[in-house]
């Protein structure tokens, strides 16, 4: 049975923000989510939220840790997972959220 979609709150429809974009659906379609743990994806969400139009941000590990209730070591481990997953680049103190590749 097909469930019909309907708008639940018309006054709160999401729109693409002028300063950045939505989280890329390739995270699901290209199985990126399997490449890192939940703490890493929490970090990714923050980096997407705070990045500029090029995905760049300068948040330090302590600040990110406070935002996510993670230790500096946990932030570092999460960052390494995201780098290994190919979704961010990092050169202290600069983060860049990268464009995701299409599923092959």
Short mmCIF file of N, CA, C and O in Angstrom, two decimals, residues 28-103:
data_model
loop_
_atom_site.label_atom_id
_atom_site.label_comp_id
_atom_site.label_asym_id
_atom_site.label_seq_id
_atom_site.Cartn_x
_atom_site.Cartn_y
_atom_site.Cartn_z
N UNK A 28 23.07 8.87 2.16
CA UNK A 28 22.29 7.63 2.26
C UNK A 28 22.48 6.78 1.01
O UNK A 28 22.84 5.61 1.09
N UNK A 29 22.28 7.38 -0.16
CA UNK A 29 22.30 6.61 -1.41
C UNK A 29 23.65 5.98 -1.71
O UNK A 29 23.73 4.91 -2.29
N UNK A 30 24.73 6.64 -1.35
CA UNK A 30 26.07 6.12 -1.64
C UNK A 30 26.69 5.44 -0.42
O UNK A 30 27.90 5.22 -0.38
N UNK A 31 25.88 5.13 0.56
CA UNK A 31 26.31 4.38 1.75
C UNK A 31 27.43 5.07 2.56
O UNK A 31 28.22 4.40 3.21
N UNK A 32 27.48 6.38 2.53
CA UNK A 32 28.46 7.09 3.34
C UNK A 32 28.23 6.85 4.83
O UNK A 32 29.19 6.78 5.60
N UNK A 33 26.98 6.74 5.26
CA UNK A 33 26.69 6.61 6.68
C UNK A 33 27.34 5.39 7.31
O UNK A 33 27.65 5.39 8.50
N UNK A 34 27.60 4.38 6.53
CA UNK A 34 28.25 3.18 7.04
C UNK A 34 29.75 3.38 7.26
O UNK A 34 30.40 2.54 7.86
N UNK A 35 30.29 4.47 6.78
CA UNK A 35 31.73 4.69 6.82
C UNK A 35 32.23 5.32 8.12
O UNK A 35 33.44 5.45 8.31
N UNK A 36 31.31 5.73 8.99
CA UNK A 36 31.73 6.38 10.23
C UNK A 36 30.67 6.14 11.31
O UNK A 36 29.54 5.76 11.00
N UNK A 37 31.06 6.40 12.53
CA UNK A 37 30.16 6.22 13.67
C UNK A 37 29.28 7.45 13.89
O UNK A 37 29.52 8.52 13.32
N UNK A 38 28.29 7.30 14.75
CA UNK A 38 27.31 8.36 15.00
C UNK A 38 27.97 9.65 15.49
O UNK A 38 27.57 10.74 15.09
N UNK A 39 28.99 9.57 16.34
CA UNK A 39 29.66 10.79 16.83
C UNK A 39 30.30 11.55 15.67
O UNK A 39 30.30 12.78 15.66
N UNK A 40 30.82 10.83 14.71
CA UNK A 40 31.42 11.48 13.54
C UNK A 40 30.35 12.20 12.73
O UNK A 40 30.58 13.32 12.26
N UNK A 41 29.18 11.58 12.58
CA UNK A 41 28.11 12.23 11.82
C UNK A 41 27.53 13.42 12.57
O UNK A 41 27.07 14.38 11.96
N UNK A 42 27.57 13.38 13.90
CA UNK A 42 27.16 14.55 14.67
C UNK A 42 28.12 15.70 14.39
O UNK A 42 27.69 16.84 14.18
N UNK A 43 29.41 15.40 14.33
CA UNK A 43 30.39 16.42 13.98
C UNK A 43 30.14 16.94 12.57
O UNK A 43 30.18 18.15 12.32
N UNK A 44 29.86 16.06 11.64
CA UNK A 44 29.57 16.46 10.26
C UNK A 44 28.39 17.43 10.21
O UNK A 44 28.44 18.44 9.51
N UNK A 45 27.34 17.12 10.96
CA UNK A 45 26.16 18.00 10.98
C UNK A 45 26.53 19.40 11.47
O UNK A 45 26.10 20.40 10.89
N UNK A 46 27.35 19.47 12.50
CA UNK A 46 27.78 20.79 12.99
C UNK A 46 28.60 21.49 11.92
O UNK A 46 28.39 22.68 11.64
N UNK A 47 29.53 20.79 11.29
CA UNK A 47 30.38 21.42 10.27
C UNK A 47 29.56 21.90 9.08
O UNK A 47 29.84 22.97 8.53
N UNK A 48 28.54 21.15 8.69
CA UNK A 48 27.66 21.59 7.60
C UNK A 48 26.89 22.84 8.04
O UNK A 48 26.71 23.78 7.27
N UNK A 49 26.47 22.85 9.30
CA UNK A 49 25.67 23.97 9.82
C UNK A 49 26.46 25.25 9.95
O UNK A 49 25.92 26.33 9.73
N UNK A 50 27.72 25.16 10.32
CA UNK A 50 28.50 26.38 10.59
C UNK A 50 29.37 26.80 9.42
O UNK A 50 29.93 27.90 9.43
N UNK A 51 29.48 25.97 8.39
CA UNK A 51 30.35 26.29 7.27
C UNK A 51 29.80 27.40 6.40
O UNK A 51 28.60 27.66 6.38
N UNK A 52 30.69 28.04 5.70
CA UNK A 52 30.28 29.09 4.76
C UNK A 52 29.82 28.45 3.45
O UNK A 52 29.63 27.23 3.37
N UNK A 53 29.65 29.24 2.41
CA UNK A 53 29.15 28.73 1.13
C UNK A 53 30.10 27.74 0.47
O UNK A 53 29.71 27.01 -0.44
N UNK A 54 31.35 27.68 0.94
CA UNK A 54 32.32 26.73 0.41
C UNK A 54 32.53 25.56 1.37
O UNK A 54 33.41 24.73 1.14
N UNK A 55 31.74 25.52 2.44
CA UNK A 55 31.87 24.45 3.43
C UNK A 55 33.03 24.64 4.38
O UNK A 55 33.44 23.70 5.06
N UNK A 56 33.56 25.85 4.46
CA UNK A 56 34.73 26.13 5.29
C UNK A 56 34.33 26.64 6.67
O UNK A 56 33.42 27.46 6.80
N UNK A 57 35.05 26.19 7.69
CA UNK A 57 34.85 26.70 9.04
C UNK A 57 36.13 26.55 9.84
O UNK A 57 36.99 25.73 9.51
N UNK A 58 36.23 27.35 10.89
CA UNK A 58 37.42 27.38 11.73
C UNK A 58 37.15 26.99 13.18
O UNK A 58 37.88 27.38 14.05
N UNK A 59 36.11 26.24 13.44
CA UNK A 59 35.81 25.86 14.82
C UNK A 59 36.91 24.98 15.38
O UNK A 59 37.36 24.03 14.72
N UNK A 60 37.35 25.26 16.59
CA UNK A 60 38.37 24.46 17.24
C UNK A 60 37.79 23.22 17.89
O UNK A 60 36.57 23.12 18.10
N UNK A 61 38.65 22.28 18.21
CA UNK A 61 38.20 21.03 18.80
C UNK A 61 37.50 21.22 20.14
O UNK A 61 36.53 20.54 20.44
N UNK A 62 37.96 22.16 20.94
CA UNK A 62 37.30 22.41 22.23
C UNK A 62 35.89 22.95 22.01
O UNK A 62 34.95 22.53 22.68
N UNK A 63 35.75 23.90 21.11
CA UNK A 63 34.42 24.45 20.82
C UNK A 63 33.49 23.38 20.26
O UNK A 63 32.33 23.27 20.67
N UNK A 64 33.99 22.58 19.34
CA UNK A 64 33.19 21.50 18.78
C UNK A 64 32.81 20.49 19.86
O UNK A 64 31.69 20.01 19.91
N UNK A 65 33.76 20.20 20.74
CA UNK A 65 33.49 19.28 21.83
C UNK A 65 32.40 19.80 22.76
O UNK A 65 31.52 19.04 23.18
N UNK A 66 32.44 21.10 23.06
CA UNK A 66 31.39 21.67 23.90
C UNK A 66 30.02 21.59 23.21
O UNK A 66 29.02 21.25 23.84
N UNK A 67 29.99 21.89 21.92
CA UNK A 67 28.72 21.82 21.18
C UNK A 67 28.15 20.41 21.15
O UNK A 67 26.93 20.23 21.19
N UNK A 68 29.02 19.42 21.09
CA UNK A 68 28.59 18.03 20.92
C UNK A 68 28.67 17.19 22.19
O UNK A 68 28.37 15.99 22.15
N UNK A 69 29.11 17.80 23.28
CA UNK A 69 29.32 17.06 24.54
C UNK A 69 30.29 15.90 24.33
O UNK A 69 30.07 14.78 24.77
N UNK A 70 31.39 16.21 23.62
CA UNK A 70 32.44 15.23 23.36
C UNK A 70 33.76 15.75 23.91
O UNK A 70 33.98 16.96 23.97
N UNK A 71 34.65 14.84 24.26
CA UNK A 71 36.00 15.24 24.66
C UNK A 71 36.78 15.65 23.41
O UNK A 71 36.39 15.32 22.28
N UNK A 72 37.91 16.32 23.62
CA UNK A 72 38.77 16.71 22.50
C UNK A 72 39.23 15.46 21.75
O UNK A 72 39.28 15.45 20.52
N UNK A 73 39.52 14.41 22.49
CA UNK A 73 39.95 13.15 21.86
C UNK A 73 38.84 12.55 21.00
O UNK A 73 39.11 12.03 19.91
N UNK A 74 37.60 12.63 21.48
CA UNK A 74 36.47 12.11 20.70
C UNK A 74 36.24 12.94 19.44
O UNK A 74 35.92 12.39 18.38
N UNK A 75 36.42 14.25 19.54
CA UNK A 75 36.29 15.11 18.36
C UNK A 75 37.37 14.75 17.34
O UNK A 75 37.09 14.62 16.15
N UNK A 76 38.59 14.56 17.80
CA UNK A 76 39.69 14.19 16.91
C UNK A 76 39.42 12.85 16.23
O UNK A 76 39.65 12.69 15.02
N UNK A 77 38.93 11.88 16.99
CA UNK A 77 38.62 10.57 16.42
C UNK A 77 37.49 10.69 15.39
O UNK A 77 37.55 10.07 14.32
N UNK A 78 36.48 11.48 15.70
CA UNK A 78 35.37 11.70 14.77
C UNK A 78 35.86 12.36 13.49
O UNK A 78 35.48 11.97 12.38
N UNK A 79 36.72 13.35 13.64
CA UNK A 79 37.29 14.05 12.47
C UNK A 79 38.05 13.07 11.59
O UNK A 79 37.90 13.07 10.37
N UNK A 80 38.86 12.21 12.20
CA UNK A 80 39.63 11.23 11.42
C UNK A 80 38.71 10.28 10.65
O UNK A 80 38.98 9.93 9.50
N UNK A 81 37.59 9.89 11.27
CA UNK A 81 36.63 9.03 10.59
C UNK A 81 36.02 9.74 9.38
O UNK A 81 35.87 9.14 8.31
N UNK A 82 35.69 11.02 9.55
CA UNK A 82 35.10 11.78 8.44
C UNK A 82 36.10 11.99 7.32
O UNK A 82 35.74 11.95 6.14
N UNK A 83 37.36 12.21 7.69
CA UNK A 83 38.40 12.33 6.66
C UNK A 83 38.54 11.01 5.90
O UNK A 83 38.62 11.00 4.67
N UNK A 84 38.58 9.90 6.64
CA UNK A 84 38.71 8.58 6.01
C UNK A 84 37.51 8.26 5.13
O UNK A 84 37.65 7.59 4.09
N UNK A 85 36.34 8.76 5.52
CA UNK A 85 35.12 8.55 4.72
C UNK A 85 35.09 9.44 3.48
O UNK A 85 34.24 9.27 2.60
N UNK A 86 36.00 10.41 3.40
CA UNK A 86 36.08 11.28 2.23
C UNK A 86 35.04 12.38 2.19
O UNK A 86 34.71 12.87 1.12
N UNK A 87 34.53 12.78 3.38
CA UNK A 87 33.49 13.81 3.39
C UNK A 87 33.97 15.16 3.90
O UNK A 87 33.27 16.16 3.73
N UNK A 88 35.13 15.19 4.53
CA UNK A 88 35.72 16.46 4.95
C UNK A 88 37.21 16.45 4.66
O UNK A 88 37.82 15.39 4.52
N UNK A 89 37.77 17.65 4.60
CA UNK A 89 39.21 17.84 4.57
C UNK A 89 39.55 18.69 5.80
O UNK A 89 38.73 19.50 6.24
N UNK A 90 40.74 18.49 6.34
CA UNK A 90 41.13 19.23 7.54
C UNK A 90 42.60 19.57 7.49
O UNK A 90 43.45 18.71 7.22
N UNK A 91 42.90 20.84 7.67
CA UNK A 91 44.26 21.33 7.88
C UNK A 91 44.13 22.35 9.00
O UNK A 91 43.57 23.43 8.78
N UNK A 92 44.60 21.99 10.19
CA UNK A 92 44.41 22.81 11.39
C UNK A 92 44.68 24.28 11.07
O UNK A 92 45.70 24.59 10.46
N UNK A 93 43.78 25.16 11.41
CA UNK A 93 42.52 24.95 12.11
C UNK A 93 41.31 24.90 11.17
O UNK A 93 40.18 25.04 11.60
N UNK A 94 41.53 24.67 9.89
CA UNK A 94 40.47 24.81 8.89
C UNK A 94 39.84 23.48 8.52
O UNK A 94 40.53 22.50 8.21
N UNK A 95 38.50 23.45 8.57
CA UNK A 95 37.71 22.32 8.09
C UNK A 95 37.07 22.71 6.76
O UNK A 95 36.67 23.85 6.58
N UNK A 96 36.94 21.73 5.86
CA UNK A 96 36.15 21.92 4.65
C UNK A 96 35.25 20.71 4.47
O UNK A 96 35.72 19.57 4.41
N UNK A 97 33.94 20.96 4.39
CA UNK A 97 32.98 19.91 4.06
C UNK A 97 33.07 19.75 2.54
O UNK A 97 32.95 20.72 1.80
N UNK A 98 33.30 18.52 2.09
CA UNK A 98 33.53 18.25 0.68
C UNK A 98 32.23 17.86 -0.03
O UNK A 98 31.33 17.30 0.58
N UNK A 99 32.20 18.09 -1.34
CA UNK A 99 31.09 17.60 -2.16
C UNK A 99 31.18 16.07 -2.14
O UNK A 99 32.27 15.50 -2.17
N UNK A 100 30.03 15.42 -2.08
CA UNK A 100 29.99 13.97 -2.05
C UNK A 100 29.97 13.41 -3.46
O UNK A 100 29.36 13.99 -4.36
N UNK A 101 30.63 12.28 -3.63
CA UNK A 101 30.66 11.64 -4.93
C UNK A 101 29.42 10.79 -5.12
O UNK A 101 28.90 10.21 -4.15
N UNK A 102 28.95 10.71 -6.35
CA UNK A 102 27.80 9.86 -6.67
C UNK A 102 28.18 8.40 -6.47
O UNK A 102 29.35 8.03 -6.60
N UNK A 103 27.19 7.61 -6.15
CA UNK A 103 27.43 6.17 -5.99
C UNK A 103 27.86 5.58 -7.32
O UNK A 103 27.32 5.88 -8.36
#
